[in-house]
Coordinates of C-alpha atoms in Angstrom, one line a residue:
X1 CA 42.9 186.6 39.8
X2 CA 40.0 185.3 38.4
X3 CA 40.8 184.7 34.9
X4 CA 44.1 183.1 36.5
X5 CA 41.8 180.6 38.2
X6 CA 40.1 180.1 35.3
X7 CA 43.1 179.2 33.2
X8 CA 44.4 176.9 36.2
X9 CA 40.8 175.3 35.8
X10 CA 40.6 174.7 31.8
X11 CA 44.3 173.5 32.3
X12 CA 43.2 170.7 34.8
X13 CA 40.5 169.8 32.9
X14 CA 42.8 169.1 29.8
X15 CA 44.7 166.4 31.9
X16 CA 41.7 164.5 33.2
X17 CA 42.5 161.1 32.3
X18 CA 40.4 159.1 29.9
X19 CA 39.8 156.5 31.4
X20 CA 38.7 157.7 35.0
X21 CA 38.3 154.2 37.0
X22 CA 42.1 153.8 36.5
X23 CA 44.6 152.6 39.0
X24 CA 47.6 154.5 38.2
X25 CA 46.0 157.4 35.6
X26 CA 47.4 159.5 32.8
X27 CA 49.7 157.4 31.1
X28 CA 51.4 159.0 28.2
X29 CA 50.1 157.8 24.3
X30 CA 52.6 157.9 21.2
X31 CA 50.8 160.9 18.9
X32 CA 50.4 157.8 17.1
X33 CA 47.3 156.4 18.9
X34 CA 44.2 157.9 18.8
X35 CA 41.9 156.5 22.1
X36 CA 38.6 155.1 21.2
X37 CA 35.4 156.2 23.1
X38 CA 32.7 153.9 23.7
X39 CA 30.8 154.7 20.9
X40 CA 32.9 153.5 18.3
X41 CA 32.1 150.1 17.0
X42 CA 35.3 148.2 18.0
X43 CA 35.2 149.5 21.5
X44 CA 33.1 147.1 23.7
X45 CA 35.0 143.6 22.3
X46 CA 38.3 145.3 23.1
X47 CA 37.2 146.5 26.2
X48 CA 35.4 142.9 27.4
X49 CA 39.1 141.0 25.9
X50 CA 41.4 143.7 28.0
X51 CA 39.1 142.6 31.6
X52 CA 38.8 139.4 30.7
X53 CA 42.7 138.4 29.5
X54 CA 45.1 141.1 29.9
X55 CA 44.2 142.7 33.6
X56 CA 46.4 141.1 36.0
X57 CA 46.6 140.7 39.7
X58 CA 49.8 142.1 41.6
X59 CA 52.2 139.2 40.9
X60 CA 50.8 137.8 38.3
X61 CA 51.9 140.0 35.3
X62 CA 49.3 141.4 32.3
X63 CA 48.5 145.2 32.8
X64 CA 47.4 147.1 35.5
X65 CA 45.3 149.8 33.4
X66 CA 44.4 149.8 29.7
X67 CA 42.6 152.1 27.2
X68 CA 41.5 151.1 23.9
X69 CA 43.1 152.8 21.3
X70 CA 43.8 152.5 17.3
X71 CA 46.7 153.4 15.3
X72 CA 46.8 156.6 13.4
X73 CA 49.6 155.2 11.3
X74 CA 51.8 152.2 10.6
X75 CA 54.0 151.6 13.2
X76 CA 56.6 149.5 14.9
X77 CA 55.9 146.6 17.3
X78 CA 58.2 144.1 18.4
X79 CA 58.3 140.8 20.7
X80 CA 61.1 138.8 22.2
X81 CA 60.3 135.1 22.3
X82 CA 61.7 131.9 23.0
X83 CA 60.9 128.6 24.4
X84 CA 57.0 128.6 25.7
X85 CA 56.6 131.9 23.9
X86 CA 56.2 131.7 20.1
X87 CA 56.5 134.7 18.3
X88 CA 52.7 135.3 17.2
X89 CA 51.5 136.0 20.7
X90 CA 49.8 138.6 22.0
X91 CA 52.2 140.7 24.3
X92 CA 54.4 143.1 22.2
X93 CA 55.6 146.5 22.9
X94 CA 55.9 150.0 21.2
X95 CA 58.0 151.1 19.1
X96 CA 59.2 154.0 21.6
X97 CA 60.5 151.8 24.0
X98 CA 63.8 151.9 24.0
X99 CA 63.7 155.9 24.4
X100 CA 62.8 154.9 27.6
X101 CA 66.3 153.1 28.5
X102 CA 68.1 156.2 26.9
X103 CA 66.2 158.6 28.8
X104 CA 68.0 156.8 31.7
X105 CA 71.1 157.1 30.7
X106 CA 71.8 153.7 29.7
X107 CA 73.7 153.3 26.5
X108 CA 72.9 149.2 26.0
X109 CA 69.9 147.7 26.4
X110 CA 70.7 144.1 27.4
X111 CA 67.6 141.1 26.7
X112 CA 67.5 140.8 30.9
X113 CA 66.5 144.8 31.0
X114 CA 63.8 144.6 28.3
X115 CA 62.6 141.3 30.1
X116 CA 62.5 143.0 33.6
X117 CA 60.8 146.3 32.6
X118 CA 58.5 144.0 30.4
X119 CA 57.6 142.2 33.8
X120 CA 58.4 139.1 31.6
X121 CA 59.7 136.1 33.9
X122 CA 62.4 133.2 32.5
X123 CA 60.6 130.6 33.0
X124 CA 57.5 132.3 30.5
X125 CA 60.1 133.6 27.9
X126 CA 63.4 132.4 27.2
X127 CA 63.8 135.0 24.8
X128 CA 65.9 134.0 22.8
X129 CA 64.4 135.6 19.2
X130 CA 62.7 138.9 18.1
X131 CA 60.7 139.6 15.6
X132 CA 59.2 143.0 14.5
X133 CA 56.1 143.9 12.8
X134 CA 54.7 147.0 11.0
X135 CA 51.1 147.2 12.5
X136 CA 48.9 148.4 10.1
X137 CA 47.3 152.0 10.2
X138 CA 43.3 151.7 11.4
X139 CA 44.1 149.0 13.7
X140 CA 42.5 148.7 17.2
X141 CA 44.1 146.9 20.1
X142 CA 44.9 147.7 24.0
X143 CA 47.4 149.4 25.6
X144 CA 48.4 149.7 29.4
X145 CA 50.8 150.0 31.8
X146 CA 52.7 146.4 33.2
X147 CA 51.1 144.7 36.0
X148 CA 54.2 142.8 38.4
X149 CA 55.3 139.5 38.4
X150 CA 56.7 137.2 40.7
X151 CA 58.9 134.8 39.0
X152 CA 58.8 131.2 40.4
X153 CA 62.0 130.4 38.8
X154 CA 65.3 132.7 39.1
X155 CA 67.8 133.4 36.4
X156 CA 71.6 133.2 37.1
X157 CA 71.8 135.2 33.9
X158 CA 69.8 138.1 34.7
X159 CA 70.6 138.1 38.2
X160 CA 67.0 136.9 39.4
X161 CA 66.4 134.8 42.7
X162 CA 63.5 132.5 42.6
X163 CA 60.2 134.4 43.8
X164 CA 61.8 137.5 42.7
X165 CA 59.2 140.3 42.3
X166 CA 59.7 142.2 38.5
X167 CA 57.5 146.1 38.8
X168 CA 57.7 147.3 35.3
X169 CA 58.4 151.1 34.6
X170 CA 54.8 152.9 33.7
X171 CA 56.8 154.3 31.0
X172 CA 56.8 151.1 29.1
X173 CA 53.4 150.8 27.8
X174 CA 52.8 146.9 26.7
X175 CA 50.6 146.4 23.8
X176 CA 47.9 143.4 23.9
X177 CA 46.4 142.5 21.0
X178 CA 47.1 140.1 17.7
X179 CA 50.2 142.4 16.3
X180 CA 51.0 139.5 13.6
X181 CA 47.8 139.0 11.9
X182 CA 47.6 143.4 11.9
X183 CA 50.6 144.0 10.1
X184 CA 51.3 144.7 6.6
X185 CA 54.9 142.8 7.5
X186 CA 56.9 141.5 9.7
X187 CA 60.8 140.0 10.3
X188 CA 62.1 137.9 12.5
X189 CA 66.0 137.4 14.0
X190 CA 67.9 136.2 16.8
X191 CA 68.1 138.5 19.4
X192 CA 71.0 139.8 20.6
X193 CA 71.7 139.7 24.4
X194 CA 73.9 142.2 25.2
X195 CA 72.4 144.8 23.1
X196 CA 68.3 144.4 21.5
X197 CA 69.4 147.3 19.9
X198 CA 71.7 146.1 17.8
X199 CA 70.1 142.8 16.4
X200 CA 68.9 142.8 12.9
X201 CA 65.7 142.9 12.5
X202 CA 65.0 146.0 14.9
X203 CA 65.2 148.8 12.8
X204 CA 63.9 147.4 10.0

């Protein structure tokens, strides 16, 4: 009984999240990211940039939680864009994401189901464009989960009323951070609407 409550103990401790203060806690990292403690010297200006530009109120989109983390290898990061977005800003998301979708069940993955689980309103992005980039190992950037959004405008297309409420999946972790000037390449296409999957420059 006692080694049993032991085990059960050491086993709880392993799952204590990093980062303790957190609203929603454990959120799952790629193998691929390695989380920085505050000892290492690009932890405190990543850490003062995530409270300061990428925590958002409930409505107002961003993330809800973060933890600093850098990348263990090159990997893939894209962004839709289009209209007020241009493609070198500084929401993107992993490359894992559309696992996500197919973990569902859903076959496509149509630009107005990225957009939603992005918590990415139309009148912010008219998405329109993607372009991926091949973030370069040793990098250091935030990660969290999406904040909501309240969309002032609605979108006949996707289905969206104005002052419609997007609550993105906590399995779609958002990256912040400056993906294009961190990549050893990148490629941009248009994005196709019925399918992301299927546009050209995604698996490249």
């Amino acid at each position: 009984v006692l080694e049993h409550a032991a085990l059960e103990n050491q086993n709880s401790l392993a799952e204590k999240p990093w980062h303790e203060s957190s609203l929603v806690q454990n959120f799952p990292l790629p193998r691929s990211l390695e989380p920085l403690t505050p000892d290492d010297p690009d932890f405190a200006a990543l850490n003062e940039s995530a409270y300061e530009y990428a925590l958002g109120d409930p409505g107002k989109g961003g993330i809800l939680d973060f933890i600093v983390v850098r990348l263990k290898e090159d990997m893939a990061m894209r962004r839709v864009y289009g209209g007020a977005a241009e493609k070198d800003g500084f929401w993107w998301t992993l490359a894992h994401a559309a696992g996500m979708f197919w973990a569902a069940g859903e076959d496509d993955i149509t630009v107005c189901d990225l957009m939603t689980a992005s918590g990415v309103c139309p009148d912010w992005n008219s998405a329109t464009n993607l372009v991926t980039c091949k973030a370069k190992k040793g990098w250091s950037f935030v990660v969290g989960q999406g904040q909501s959004a309240k969309c002032e405008q609605g979108s006949t297309t996707c289905n969206l009323k104005n002052g419609s409420i997007l609550y993105p999946p906590a399995a779609l972790l958002q990256v912040n951070g400056a993906v294009f000037n961190n990549s050893v390449s990148c490629r941009e296409c248009k994005l196709h609407q019925h399918d992301i999957v299927d546009s050209a420059c995604y698996d490249w």
